[in-house]
Coordinates of C-alpha atoms and ligand atoms in Angstrom, one line a residue:
X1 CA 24.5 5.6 -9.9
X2 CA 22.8 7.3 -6.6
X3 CA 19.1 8.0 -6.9
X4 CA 17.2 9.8 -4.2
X5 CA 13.2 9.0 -4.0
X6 CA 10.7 11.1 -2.5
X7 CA 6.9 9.7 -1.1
X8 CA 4.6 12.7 0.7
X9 CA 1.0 11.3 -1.1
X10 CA -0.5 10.9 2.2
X11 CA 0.8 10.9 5.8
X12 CA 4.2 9.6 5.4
X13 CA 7.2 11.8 4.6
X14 CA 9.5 9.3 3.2
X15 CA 13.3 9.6 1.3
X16 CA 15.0 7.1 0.4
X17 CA 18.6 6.5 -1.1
X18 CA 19.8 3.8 -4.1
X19 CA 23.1 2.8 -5.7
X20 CA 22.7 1.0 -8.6
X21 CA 19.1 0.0 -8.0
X22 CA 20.5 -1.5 -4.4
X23 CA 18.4 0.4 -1.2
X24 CA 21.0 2.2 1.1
X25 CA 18.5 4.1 3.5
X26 CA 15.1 4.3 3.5
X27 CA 13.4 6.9 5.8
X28 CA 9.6 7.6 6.9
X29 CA 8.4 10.2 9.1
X30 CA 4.7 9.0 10.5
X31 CA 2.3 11.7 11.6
X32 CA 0.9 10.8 15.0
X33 CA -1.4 14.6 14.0
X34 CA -3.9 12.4 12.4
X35 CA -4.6 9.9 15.2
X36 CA -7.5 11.7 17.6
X37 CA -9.4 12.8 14.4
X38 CA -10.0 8.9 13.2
X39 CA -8.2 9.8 9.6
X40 CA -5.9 11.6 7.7
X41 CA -6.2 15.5 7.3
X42 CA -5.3 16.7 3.9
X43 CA -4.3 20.5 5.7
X44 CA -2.6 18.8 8.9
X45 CA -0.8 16.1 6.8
X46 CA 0.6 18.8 3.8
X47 CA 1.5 21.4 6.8
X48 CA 3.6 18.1 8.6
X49 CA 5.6 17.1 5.4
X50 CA 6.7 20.9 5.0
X51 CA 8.1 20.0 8.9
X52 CA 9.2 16.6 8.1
X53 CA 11.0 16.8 4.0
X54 CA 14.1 18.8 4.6
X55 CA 15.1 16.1 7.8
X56 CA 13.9 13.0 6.2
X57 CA 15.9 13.7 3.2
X58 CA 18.6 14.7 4.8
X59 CA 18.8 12.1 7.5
X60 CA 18.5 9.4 4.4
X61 CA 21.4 11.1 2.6
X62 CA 23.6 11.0 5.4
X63 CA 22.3 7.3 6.4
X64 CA 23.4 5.8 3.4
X65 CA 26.8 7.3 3.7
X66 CA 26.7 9.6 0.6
X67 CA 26.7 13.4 -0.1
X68 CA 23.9 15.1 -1.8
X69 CA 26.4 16.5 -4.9
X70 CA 26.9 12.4 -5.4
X71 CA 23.3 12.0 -6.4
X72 CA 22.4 11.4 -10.1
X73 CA 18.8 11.6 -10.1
X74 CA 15.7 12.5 -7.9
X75 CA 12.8 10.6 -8.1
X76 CA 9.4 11.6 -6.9
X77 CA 5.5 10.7 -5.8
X78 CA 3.5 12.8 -8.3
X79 CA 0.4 10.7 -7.5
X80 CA -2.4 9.8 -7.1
X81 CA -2.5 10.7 -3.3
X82 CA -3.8 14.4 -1.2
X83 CA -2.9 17.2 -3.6
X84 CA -1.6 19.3 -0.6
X85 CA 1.0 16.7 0.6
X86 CA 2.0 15.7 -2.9
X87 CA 2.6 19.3 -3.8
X88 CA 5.3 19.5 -0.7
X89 CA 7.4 16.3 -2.9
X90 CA 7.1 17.5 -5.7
X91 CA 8.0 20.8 -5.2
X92 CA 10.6 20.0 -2.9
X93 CA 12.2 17.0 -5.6
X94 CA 11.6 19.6 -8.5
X95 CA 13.6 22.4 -6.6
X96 CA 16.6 20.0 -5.2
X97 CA 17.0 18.3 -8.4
X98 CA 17.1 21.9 -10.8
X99 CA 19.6 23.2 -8.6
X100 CA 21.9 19.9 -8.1
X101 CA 21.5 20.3 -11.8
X102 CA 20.1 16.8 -12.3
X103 CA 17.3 14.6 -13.7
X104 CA 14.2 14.0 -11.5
X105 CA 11.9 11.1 -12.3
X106 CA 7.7 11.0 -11.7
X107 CA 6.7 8.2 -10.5
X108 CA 3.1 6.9 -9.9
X109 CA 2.6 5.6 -6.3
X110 CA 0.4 2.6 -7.4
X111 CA 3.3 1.4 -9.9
X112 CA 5.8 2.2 -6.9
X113 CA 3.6 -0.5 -4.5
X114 CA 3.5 -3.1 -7.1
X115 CA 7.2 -2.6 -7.7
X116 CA 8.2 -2.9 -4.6
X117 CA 9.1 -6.8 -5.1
X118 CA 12.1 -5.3 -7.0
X119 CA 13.5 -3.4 -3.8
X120 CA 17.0 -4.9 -3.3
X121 CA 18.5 -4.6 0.0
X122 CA 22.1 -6.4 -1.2
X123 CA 23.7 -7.3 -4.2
X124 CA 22.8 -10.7 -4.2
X125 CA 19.0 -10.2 -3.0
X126 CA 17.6 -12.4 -6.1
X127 CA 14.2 -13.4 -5.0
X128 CA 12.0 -10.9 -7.2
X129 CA 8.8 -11.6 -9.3
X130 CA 9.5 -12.6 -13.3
X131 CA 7.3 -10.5 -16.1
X132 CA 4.8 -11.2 -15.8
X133 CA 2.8 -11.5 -12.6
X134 CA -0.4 -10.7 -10.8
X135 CA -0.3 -8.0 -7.9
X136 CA -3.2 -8.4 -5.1
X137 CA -2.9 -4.2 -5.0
X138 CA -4.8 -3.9 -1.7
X139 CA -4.6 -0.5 0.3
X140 CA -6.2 2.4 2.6
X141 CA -7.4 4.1 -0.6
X142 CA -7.3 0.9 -3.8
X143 CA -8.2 -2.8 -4.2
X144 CA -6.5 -4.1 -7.6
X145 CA -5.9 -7.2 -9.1
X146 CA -2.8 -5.9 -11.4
X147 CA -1.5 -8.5 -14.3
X148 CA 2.2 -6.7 -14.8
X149 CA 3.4 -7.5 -17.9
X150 CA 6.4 -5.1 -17.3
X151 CA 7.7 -2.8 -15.1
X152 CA 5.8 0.0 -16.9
X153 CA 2.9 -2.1 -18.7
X154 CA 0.3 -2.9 -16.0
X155 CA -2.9 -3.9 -16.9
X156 CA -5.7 -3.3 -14.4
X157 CA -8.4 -6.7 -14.3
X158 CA -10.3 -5.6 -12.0
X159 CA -10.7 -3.1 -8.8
X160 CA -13.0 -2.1 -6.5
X161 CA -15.9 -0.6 -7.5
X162 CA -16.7 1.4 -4.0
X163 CA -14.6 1.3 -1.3
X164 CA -11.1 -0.4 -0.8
X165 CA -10.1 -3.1 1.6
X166 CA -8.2 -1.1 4.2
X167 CA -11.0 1.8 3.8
X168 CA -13.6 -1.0 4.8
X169 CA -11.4 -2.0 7.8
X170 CA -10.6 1.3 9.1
X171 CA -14.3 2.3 9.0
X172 CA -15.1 -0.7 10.9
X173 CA -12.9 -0.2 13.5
X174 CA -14.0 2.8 13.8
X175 CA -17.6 2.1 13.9
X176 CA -16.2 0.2 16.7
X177 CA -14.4 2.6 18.7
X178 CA -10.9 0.9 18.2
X179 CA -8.9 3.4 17.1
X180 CA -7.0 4.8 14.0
X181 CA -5.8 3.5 11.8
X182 CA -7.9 0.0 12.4
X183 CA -5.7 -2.2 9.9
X184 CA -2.9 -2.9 12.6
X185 CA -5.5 -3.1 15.6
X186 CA -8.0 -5.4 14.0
X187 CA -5.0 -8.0 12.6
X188 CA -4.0 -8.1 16.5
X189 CA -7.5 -8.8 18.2
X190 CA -8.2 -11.0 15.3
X191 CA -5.1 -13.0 16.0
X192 CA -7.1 -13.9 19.5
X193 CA -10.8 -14.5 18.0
X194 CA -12.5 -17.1 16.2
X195 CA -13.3 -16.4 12.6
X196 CA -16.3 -18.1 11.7
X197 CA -17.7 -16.5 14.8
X198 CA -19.9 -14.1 13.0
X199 CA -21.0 -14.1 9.1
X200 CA -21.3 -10.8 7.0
X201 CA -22.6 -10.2 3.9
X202 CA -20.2 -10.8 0.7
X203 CA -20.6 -8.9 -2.4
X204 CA -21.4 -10.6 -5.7
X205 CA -19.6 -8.9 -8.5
X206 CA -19.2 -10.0 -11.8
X207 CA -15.6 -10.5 -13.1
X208 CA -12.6 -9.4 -11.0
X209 CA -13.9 -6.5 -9.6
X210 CA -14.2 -6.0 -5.7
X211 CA -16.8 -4.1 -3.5
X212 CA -16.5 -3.5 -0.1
X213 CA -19.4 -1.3 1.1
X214 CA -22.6 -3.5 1.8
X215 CA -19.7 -5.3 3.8
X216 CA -19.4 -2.4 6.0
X217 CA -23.3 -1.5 6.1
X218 CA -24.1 -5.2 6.8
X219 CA -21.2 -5.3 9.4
X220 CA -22.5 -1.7 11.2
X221 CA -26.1 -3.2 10.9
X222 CA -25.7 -6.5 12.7
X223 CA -24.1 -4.1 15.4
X224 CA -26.8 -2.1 16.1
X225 CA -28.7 -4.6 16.5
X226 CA -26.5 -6.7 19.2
X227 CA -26.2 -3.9 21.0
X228 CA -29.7 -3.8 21.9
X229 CA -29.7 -6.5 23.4
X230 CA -25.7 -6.1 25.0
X231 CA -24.7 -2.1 25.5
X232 CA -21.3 -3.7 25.7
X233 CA -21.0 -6.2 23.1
X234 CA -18.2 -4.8 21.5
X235 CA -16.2 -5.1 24.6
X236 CA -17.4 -8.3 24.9
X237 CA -16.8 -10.1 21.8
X238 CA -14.2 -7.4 20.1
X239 CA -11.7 -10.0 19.0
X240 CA -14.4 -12.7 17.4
X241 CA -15.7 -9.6 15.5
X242 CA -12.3 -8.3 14.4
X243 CA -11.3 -12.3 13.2
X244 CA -14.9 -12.6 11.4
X245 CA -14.5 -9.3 9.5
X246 CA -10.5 -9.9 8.6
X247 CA -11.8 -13.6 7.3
X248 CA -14.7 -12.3 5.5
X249 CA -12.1 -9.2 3.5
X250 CA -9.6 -12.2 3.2
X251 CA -11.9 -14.3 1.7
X252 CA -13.5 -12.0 -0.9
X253 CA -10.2 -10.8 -2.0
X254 CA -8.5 -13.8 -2.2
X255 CA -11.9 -15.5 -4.2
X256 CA -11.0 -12.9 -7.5
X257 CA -7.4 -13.8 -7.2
X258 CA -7.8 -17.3 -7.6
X259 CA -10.3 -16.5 -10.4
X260 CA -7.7 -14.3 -12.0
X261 CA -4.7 -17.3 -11.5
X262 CA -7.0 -19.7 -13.1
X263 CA -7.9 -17.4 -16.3
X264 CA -4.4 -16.3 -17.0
X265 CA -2.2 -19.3 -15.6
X266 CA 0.1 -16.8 -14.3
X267 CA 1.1 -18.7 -10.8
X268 CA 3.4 -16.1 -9.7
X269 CA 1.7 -14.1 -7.8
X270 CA 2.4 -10.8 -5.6
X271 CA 0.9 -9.1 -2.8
X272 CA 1.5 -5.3 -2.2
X273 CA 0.0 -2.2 -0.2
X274 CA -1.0 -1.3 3.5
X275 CA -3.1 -4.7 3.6
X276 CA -0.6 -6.6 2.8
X277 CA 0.8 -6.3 6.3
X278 CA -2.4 -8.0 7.5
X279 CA -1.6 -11.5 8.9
X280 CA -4.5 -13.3 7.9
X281 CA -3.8 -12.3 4.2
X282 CA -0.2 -13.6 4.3
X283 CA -1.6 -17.0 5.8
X284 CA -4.2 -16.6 2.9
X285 CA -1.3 -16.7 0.3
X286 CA 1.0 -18.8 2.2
X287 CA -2.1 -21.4 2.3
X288 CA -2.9 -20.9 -1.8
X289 CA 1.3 -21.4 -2.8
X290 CA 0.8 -25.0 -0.8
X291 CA -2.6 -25.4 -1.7
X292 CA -2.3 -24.2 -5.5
X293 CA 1.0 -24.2 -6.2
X294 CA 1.6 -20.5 -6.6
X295 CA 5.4 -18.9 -6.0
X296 CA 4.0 -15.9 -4.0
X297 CA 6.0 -12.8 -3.2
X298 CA 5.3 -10.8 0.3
X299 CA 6.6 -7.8 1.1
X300 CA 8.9 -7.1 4.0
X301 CA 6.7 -5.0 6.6
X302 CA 8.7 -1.6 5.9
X303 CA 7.7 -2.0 2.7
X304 CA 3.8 -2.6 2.5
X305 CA 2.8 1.0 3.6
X306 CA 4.2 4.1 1.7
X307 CA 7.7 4.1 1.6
X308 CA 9.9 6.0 -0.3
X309 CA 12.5 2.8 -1.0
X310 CA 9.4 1.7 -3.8
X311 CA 9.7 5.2 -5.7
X312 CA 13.4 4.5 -5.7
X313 CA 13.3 1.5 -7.6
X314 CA 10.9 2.6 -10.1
X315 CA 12.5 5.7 -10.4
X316 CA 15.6 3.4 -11.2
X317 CA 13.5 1.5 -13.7
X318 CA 12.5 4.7 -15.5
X319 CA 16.1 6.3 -15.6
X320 CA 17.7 3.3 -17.6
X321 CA 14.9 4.5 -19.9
X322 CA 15.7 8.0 -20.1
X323 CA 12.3 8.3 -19.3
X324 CA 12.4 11.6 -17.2
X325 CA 10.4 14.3 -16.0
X326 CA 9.9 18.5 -16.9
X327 CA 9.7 21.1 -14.6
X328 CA 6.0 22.1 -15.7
X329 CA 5.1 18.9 -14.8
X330 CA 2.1 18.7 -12.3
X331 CA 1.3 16.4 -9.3
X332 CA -2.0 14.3 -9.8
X333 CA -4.7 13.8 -6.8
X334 CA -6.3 10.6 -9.2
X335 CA -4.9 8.3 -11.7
X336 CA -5.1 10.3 -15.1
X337 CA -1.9 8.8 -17.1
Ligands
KG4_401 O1 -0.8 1.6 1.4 P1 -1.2 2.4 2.6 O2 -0.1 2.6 3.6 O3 -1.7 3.8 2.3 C1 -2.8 4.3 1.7 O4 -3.6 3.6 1.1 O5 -2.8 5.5 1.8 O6 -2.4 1.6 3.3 C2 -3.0 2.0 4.5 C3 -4.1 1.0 4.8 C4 -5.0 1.4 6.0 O7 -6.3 1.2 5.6 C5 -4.6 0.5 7.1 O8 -5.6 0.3 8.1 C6 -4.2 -0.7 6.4 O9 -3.5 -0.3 5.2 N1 -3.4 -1.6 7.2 C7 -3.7 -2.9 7.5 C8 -2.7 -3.4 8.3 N2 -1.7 -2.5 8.4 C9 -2.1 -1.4 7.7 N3 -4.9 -3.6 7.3 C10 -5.0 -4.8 7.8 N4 -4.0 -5.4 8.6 C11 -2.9 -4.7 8.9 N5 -1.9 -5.3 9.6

């Protein structure tokens, strides 16, 4: 059973191919467009997938050795993400799959991140989460803590309540100067600076919910005011900033999870999302399963930002249900279902 998966929610054109819920190609197409402007731009990104679809899907037909009358399904991003690049999927998956004359499959890109543990790369690639499990959901646009109870009955305990983890890091860097997008740039200078170099504020919310932006005011405030007295202290002390702020994000996320661990007593615990690729928030989890005795599961780099091999598999989940999708059916910029 072939299943091609489609992911254009933000600034990633990605297809992937499946056999029998077993990844056979998986293929992304980055836009460099978005680089000088410090973010993604919804026209610039939507205008790039229409580019990028028709080769991405092709090149990951012919990469995992199959012909497009072989498929059985297509499976698609219908959201939450940038209307104007999810409309380029979704219109693209609805129109190949009507006239192969097959089923296509909506999937939400938030359940696609968490279900990413479940991407098989051989036969006898066994080492996925049991139901059920907690998913640290951290990305450029949502911080959740996710108890999945199945693959379609996840139950949200708590999420940020302004801005998201990556958002805070991007902004950040940017207030910085670094560069976009921050994540990768501030994990590599951190990597050379000392963590407990500088302290910012961290938020107290009740219950499992996050919040991220009196971390960024506090951090862009104790800024201006060392550069009063140093023009060039961000040159000067770039890396021990970059290692306190990735330690202070680390830290606050991780708090809530171990809060979350301790109410439930579910140990099995999953990390998923652009952040995710952050070394200081594998260490995090790698130091909790010795520390706690939690089986973790990390995701293999390709598969922490959006990826089309993730729709695959929960497009996979949904066709053993039957669970498929109408023509009429309309992409989502936020979570309404
Ligand atoms: O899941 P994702 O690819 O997409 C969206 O949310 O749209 O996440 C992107 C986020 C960005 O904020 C980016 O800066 C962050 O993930 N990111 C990282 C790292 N790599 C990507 N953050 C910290 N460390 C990284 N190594």
């Amino acid at each position: 059973m072939y299943i091609l998966a489609i992911e254009s929610s933000c600034d990633d054109t990605s297809a992937a191919v499946l056999r029998d819920g077993v990844l056979l190609s998986n293929v992304t197409a980055n836009q460099k467009v978005h680089e000088e402007y410090g973010g993604v731009v919804p026209e610039l990104a939507s205008r790039a997938h229409q580019q990028n679809i028709v080769p991405v899907v092709d090149a990951a037909i012919k990469r995992a050795g199959i012909t497009k009358e072989e498929l059985n399904a297509v499976a698609f991003t219908r959201g939450p993400g940038l209307m104007g690049s999810l409309l380029v999927g979704v219109s693209f998956a609805k129109g190949f799959a009507r006239s192969l004359g097959i089923p296509m499959i909506d999937v939400n890109h938030l359940q696609g991140h968490v279900l990413a543990h479940f991407i098989k790369e051989s036969e006898d690639d066994n080492d996925q989460p049991t139901f059920p499990f907690l998913c640290l959901l951290v990305s450029g646009g949502n911080s959740q803590i996710v108890k999945v109870n199945s693959y379609k009955d996840m139950e949200i305990l708590g999420q940020t309540i302004d801005d998201a983890a990556g958002e805070a890091i991007d902004k950040c860097s940017k207030v910085m100067n670094l560069g976009y997008p921050g994540g990768p740039i501030i994990d590599k200078l951190a990597r050379q600076g000392n963590p407990d170099a500088y302290e910012f504020a961290k938020p107290d919310i009740a219950g499992y919910d996050y919040s991220f932006s009196g971390l960024k005011t506090s951090f862009l405030y104790h800024l201006r005011d060392w550069i009063k007295d140093d023009p060039d202290f961000i040159e000067h002390n770039k890396e021990d900033l970059a290692a306190s702020l990735e330690k202070t994000i680390v830290d606050i996320l991780m708090k809530k999870l171990r809060k979350a661990v301790k109410d439930t007593g579910i140990k099995q615990v999953a990390v998923a999302g652009g952040v995710s690729a952050n070394t200081g928030l594998r260490n995090a989890f790698r130091d909790h399963a010795k520390r706690y005795g939690w089986k973790i599961f990390i995701p293999k780099f390709s598969f922490t930002t959006d990826n089309a091999a993730m729709i695959g598999i929960t497009g996979y989940f949904k066709y053993q249900d039957k669970d498929f999708a109408t023509i009429d059916l309309p992409a989502y910029a936020r979570v309404t279902v």
